PDB file of C-alpha atoms and ligand atoms in Angstrom:
ATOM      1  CA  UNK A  10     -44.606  24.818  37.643  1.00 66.00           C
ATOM      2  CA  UNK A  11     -48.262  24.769  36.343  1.00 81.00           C
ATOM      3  CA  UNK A  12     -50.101  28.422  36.158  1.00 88.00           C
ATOM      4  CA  UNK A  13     -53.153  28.124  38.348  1.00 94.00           C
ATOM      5  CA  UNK A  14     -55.932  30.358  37.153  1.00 96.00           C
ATOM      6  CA  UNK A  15     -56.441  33.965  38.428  1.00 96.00           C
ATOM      7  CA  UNK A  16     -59.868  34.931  40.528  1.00 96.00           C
ATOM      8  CA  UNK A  17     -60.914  36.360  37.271  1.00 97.00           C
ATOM      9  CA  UNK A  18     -60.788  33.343  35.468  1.00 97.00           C
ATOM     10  CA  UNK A  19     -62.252  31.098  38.286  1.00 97.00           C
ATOM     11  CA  UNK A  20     -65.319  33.780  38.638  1.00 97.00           C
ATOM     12  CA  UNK A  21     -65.723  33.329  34.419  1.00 98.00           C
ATOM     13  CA  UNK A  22     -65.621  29.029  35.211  1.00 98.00           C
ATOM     14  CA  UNK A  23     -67.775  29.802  38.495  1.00 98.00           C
ATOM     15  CA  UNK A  24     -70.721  31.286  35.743  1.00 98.00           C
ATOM     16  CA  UNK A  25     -70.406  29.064  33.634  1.00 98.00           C
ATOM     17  CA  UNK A  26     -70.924  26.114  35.723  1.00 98.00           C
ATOM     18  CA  UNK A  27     -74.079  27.348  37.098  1.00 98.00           C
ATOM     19  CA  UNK A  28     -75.262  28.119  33.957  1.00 97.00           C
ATOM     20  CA  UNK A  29     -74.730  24.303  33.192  1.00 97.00           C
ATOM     21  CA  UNK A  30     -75.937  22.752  36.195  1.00 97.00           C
ATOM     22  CA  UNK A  31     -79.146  25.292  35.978  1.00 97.00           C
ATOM     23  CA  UNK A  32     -79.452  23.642  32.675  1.00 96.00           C
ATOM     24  CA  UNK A  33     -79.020  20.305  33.330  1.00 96.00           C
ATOM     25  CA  UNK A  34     -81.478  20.619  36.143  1.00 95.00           C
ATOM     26  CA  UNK A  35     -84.146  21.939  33.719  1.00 94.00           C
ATOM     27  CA  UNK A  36     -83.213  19.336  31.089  1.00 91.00           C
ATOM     28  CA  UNK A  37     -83.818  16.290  33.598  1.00 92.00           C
ATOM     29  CA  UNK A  38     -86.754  17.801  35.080  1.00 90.00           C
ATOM     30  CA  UNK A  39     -88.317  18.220  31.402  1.00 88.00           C
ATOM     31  CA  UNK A  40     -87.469  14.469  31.024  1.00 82.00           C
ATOM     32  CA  UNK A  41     -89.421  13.102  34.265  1.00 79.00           C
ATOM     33  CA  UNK A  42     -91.945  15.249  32.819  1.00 81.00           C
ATOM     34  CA  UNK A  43     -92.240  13.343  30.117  1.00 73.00           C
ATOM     35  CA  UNK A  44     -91.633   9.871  31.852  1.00 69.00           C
ATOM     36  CA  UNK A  45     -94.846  10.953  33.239  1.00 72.00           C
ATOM     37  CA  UNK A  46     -96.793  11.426  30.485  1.00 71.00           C
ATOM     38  CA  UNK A  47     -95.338   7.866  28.790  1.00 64.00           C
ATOM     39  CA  UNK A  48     -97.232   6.109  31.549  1.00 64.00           C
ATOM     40  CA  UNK A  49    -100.423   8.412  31.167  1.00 64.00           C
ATOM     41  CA  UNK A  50    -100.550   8.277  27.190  1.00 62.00           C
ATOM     42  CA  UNK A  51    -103.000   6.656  25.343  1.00 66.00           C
ATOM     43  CA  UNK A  52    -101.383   4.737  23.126  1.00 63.00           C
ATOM     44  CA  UNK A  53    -103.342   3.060  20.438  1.00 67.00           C
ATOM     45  CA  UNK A  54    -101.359   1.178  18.695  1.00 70.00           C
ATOM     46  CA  UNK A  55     -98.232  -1.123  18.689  1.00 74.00           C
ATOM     47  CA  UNK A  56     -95.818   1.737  16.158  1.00 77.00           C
ATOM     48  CA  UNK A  57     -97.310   3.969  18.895  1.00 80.00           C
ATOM     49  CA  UNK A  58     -95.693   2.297  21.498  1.00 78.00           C
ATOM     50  CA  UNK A  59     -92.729   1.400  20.145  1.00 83.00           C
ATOM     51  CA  UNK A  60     -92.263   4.967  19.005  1.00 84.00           C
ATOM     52  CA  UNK A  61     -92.606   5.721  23.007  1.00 84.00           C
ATOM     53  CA  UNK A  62     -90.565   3.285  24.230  1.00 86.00           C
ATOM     54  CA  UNK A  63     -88.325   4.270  22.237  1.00 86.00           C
ATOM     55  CA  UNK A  64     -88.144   7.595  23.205  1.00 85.00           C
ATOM     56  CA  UNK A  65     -87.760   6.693  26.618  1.00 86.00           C
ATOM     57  CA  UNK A  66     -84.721   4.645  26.175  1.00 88.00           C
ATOM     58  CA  UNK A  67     -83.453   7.495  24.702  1.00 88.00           C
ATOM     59  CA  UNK A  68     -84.357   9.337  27.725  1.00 88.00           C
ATOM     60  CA  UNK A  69     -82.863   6.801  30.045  1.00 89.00           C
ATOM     61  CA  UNK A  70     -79.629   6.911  28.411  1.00 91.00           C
ATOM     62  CA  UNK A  71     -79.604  11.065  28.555  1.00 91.00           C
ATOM     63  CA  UNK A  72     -80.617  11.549  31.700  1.00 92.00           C
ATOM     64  CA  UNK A  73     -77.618   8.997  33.214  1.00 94.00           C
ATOM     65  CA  UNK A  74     -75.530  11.475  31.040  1.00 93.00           C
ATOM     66  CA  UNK A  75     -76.754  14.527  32.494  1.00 95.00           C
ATOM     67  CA  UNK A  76     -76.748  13.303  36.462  1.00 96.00           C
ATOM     68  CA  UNK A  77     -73.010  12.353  35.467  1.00 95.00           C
ATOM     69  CA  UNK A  78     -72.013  15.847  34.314  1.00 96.00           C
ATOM     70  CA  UNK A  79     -74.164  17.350  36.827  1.00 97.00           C
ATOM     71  CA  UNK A  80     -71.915  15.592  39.631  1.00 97.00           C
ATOM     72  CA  UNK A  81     -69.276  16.796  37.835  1.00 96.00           C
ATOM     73  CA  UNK A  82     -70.341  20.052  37.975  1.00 98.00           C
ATOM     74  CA  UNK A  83     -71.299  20.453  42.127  1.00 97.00           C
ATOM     75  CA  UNK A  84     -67.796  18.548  42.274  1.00 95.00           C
ATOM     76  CA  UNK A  85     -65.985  21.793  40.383  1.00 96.00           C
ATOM     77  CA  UNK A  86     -68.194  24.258  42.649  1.00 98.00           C
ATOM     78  CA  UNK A  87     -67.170  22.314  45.618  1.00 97.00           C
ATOM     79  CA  UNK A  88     -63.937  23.204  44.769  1.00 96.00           C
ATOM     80  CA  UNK A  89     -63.919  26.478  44.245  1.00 97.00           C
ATOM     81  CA  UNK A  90     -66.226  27.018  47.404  1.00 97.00           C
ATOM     82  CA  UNK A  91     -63.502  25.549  48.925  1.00 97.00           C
ATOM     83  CA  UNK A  92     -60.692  27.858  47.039  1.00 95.00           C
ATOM     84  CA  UNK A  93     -59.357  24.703  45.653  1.00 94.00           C
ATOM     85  CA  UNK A  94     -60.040  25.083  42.475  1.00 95.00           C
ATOM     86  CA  UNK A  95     -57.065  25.737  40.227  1.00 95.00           C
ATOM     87  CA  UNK A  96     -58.109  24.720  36.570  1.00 96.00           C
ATOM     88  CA  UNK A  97     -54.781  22.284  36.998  1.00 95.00           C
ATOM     89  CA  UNK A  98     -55.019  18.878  36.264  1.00 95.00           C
ATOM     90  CA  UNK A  99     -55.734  15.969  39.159  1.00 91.00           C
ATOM     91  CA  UNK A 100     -53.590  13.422  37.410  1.00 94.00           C
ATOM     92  CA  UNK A 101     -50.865  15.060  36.018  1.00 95.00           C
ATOM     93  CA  UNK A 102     -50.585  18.727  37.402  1.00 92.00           C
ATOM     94  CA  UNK A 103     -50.434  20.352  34.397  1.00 95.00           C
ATOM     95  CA  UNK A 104     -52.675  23.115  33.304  1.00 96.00           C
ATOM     96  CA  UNK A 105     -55.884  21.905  31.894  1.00 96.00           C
ATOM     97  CA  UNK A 106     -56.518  25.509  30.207  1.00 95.00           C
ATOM     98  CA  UNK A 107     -59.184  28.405  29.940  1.00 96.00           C
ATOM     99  CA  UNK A 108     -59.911  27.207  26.470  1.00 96.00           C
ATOM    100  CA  UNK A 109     -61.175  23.312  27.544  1.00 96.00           C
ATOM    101  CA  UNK A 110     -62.647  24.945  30.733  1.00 97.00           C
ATOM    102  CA  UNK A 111     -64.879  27.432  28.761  1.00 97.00           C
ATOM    103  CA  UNK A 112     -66.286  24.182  26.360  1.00 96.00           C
ATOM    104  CA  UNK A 113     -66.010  22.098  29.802  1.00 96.00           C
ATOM    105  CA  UNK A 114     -66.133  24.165  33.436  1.00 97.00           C
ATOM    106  CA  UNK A 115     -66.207  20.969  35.098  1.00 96.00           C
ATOM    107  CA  UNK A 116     -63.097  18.842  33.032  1.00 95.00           C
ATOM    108  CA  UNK A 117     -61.059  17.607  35.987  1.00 93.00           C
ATOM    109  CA  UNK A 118     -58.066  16.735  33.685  1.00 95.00           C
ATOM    110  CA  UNK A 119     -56.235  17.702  30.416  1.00 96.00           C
ATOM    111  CA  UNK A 120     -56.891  16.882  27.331  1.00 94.00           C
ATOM    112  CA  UNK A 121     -54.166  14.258  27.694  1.00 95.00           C
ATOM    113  CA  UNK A 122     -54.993  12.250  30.555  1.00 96.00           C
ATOM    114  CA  UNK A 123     -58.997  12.596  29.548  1.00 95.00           C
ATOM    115  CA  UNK A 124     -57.654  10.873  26.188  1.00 95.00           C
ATOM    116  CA  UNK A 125     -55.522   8.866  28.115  1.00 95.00           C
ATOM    117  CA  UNK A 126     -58.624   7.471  30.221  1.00 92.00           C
ATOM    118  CA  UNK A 127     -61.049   7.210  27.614  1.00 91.00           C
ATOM    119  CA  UNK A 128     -58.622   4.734  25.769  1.00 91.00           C
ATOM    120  CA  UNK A 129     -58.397   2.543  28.679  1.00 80.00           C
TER     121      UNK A 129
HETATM  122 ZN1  LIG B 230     -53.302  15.821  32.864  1.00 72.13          ZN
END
């Protein structure tokens, strides 16, 4: 039988995702920010604008990363507001561990079945 993890432990997870979602938050907002200013820019030439463009592409494609992990993140403090969060696996009910959690609070499965799904 999987170990679920102590109120210690979920406190420590419980931090860390808030530090992470407070993060993300600023992150995205910085990024609209600058959305803003691609519209409002005066850009003089055609490197200019490519340069800009480019940059927002690059912005696109992070901030559909971010609003990922950030659901991934309310999803984990949904769970422990709801004292279901266990740090055990969803697929295979085995214990994802402190060690992922701390690099990822908001991993939903072991290292395993996240390799598992990525390959698929
Ligand atoms: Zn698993």
């Amino acid at each position: 039988m999987s170990k679920e993890l102590n109120q210690n432990q979920i406190d420590e997870i419980y931090g860390l995702l808030i530090e992470s979602k407070e993060k993300i938050e600023k992150n995205l907002k910085g990024i609209s920010d600058s959305q803003d200013n691609l519209s409002s820019m005066d850009l003089n030439d055609e490197g200019d604008f490519a340069a800009a463009s480019r940059d927002y592409n690059n912005d696109i494609h992070i901030k559909k990363q971010q609003l990922e992990e950030l659901e991934l993140i309310n999803h984990a403090l949904l769970k422990i507001k709801k004292g279901v969060f266990t740090g055990i696996c969803e697929m295979c009910d085995s214990e994802i561990g402190m060690k992922r959690l701390r690099v990822k609070p908001y991993a939903k499965y072991c290292i395993d079945c996240r390799n598992h799904i990525d390959k698929k």
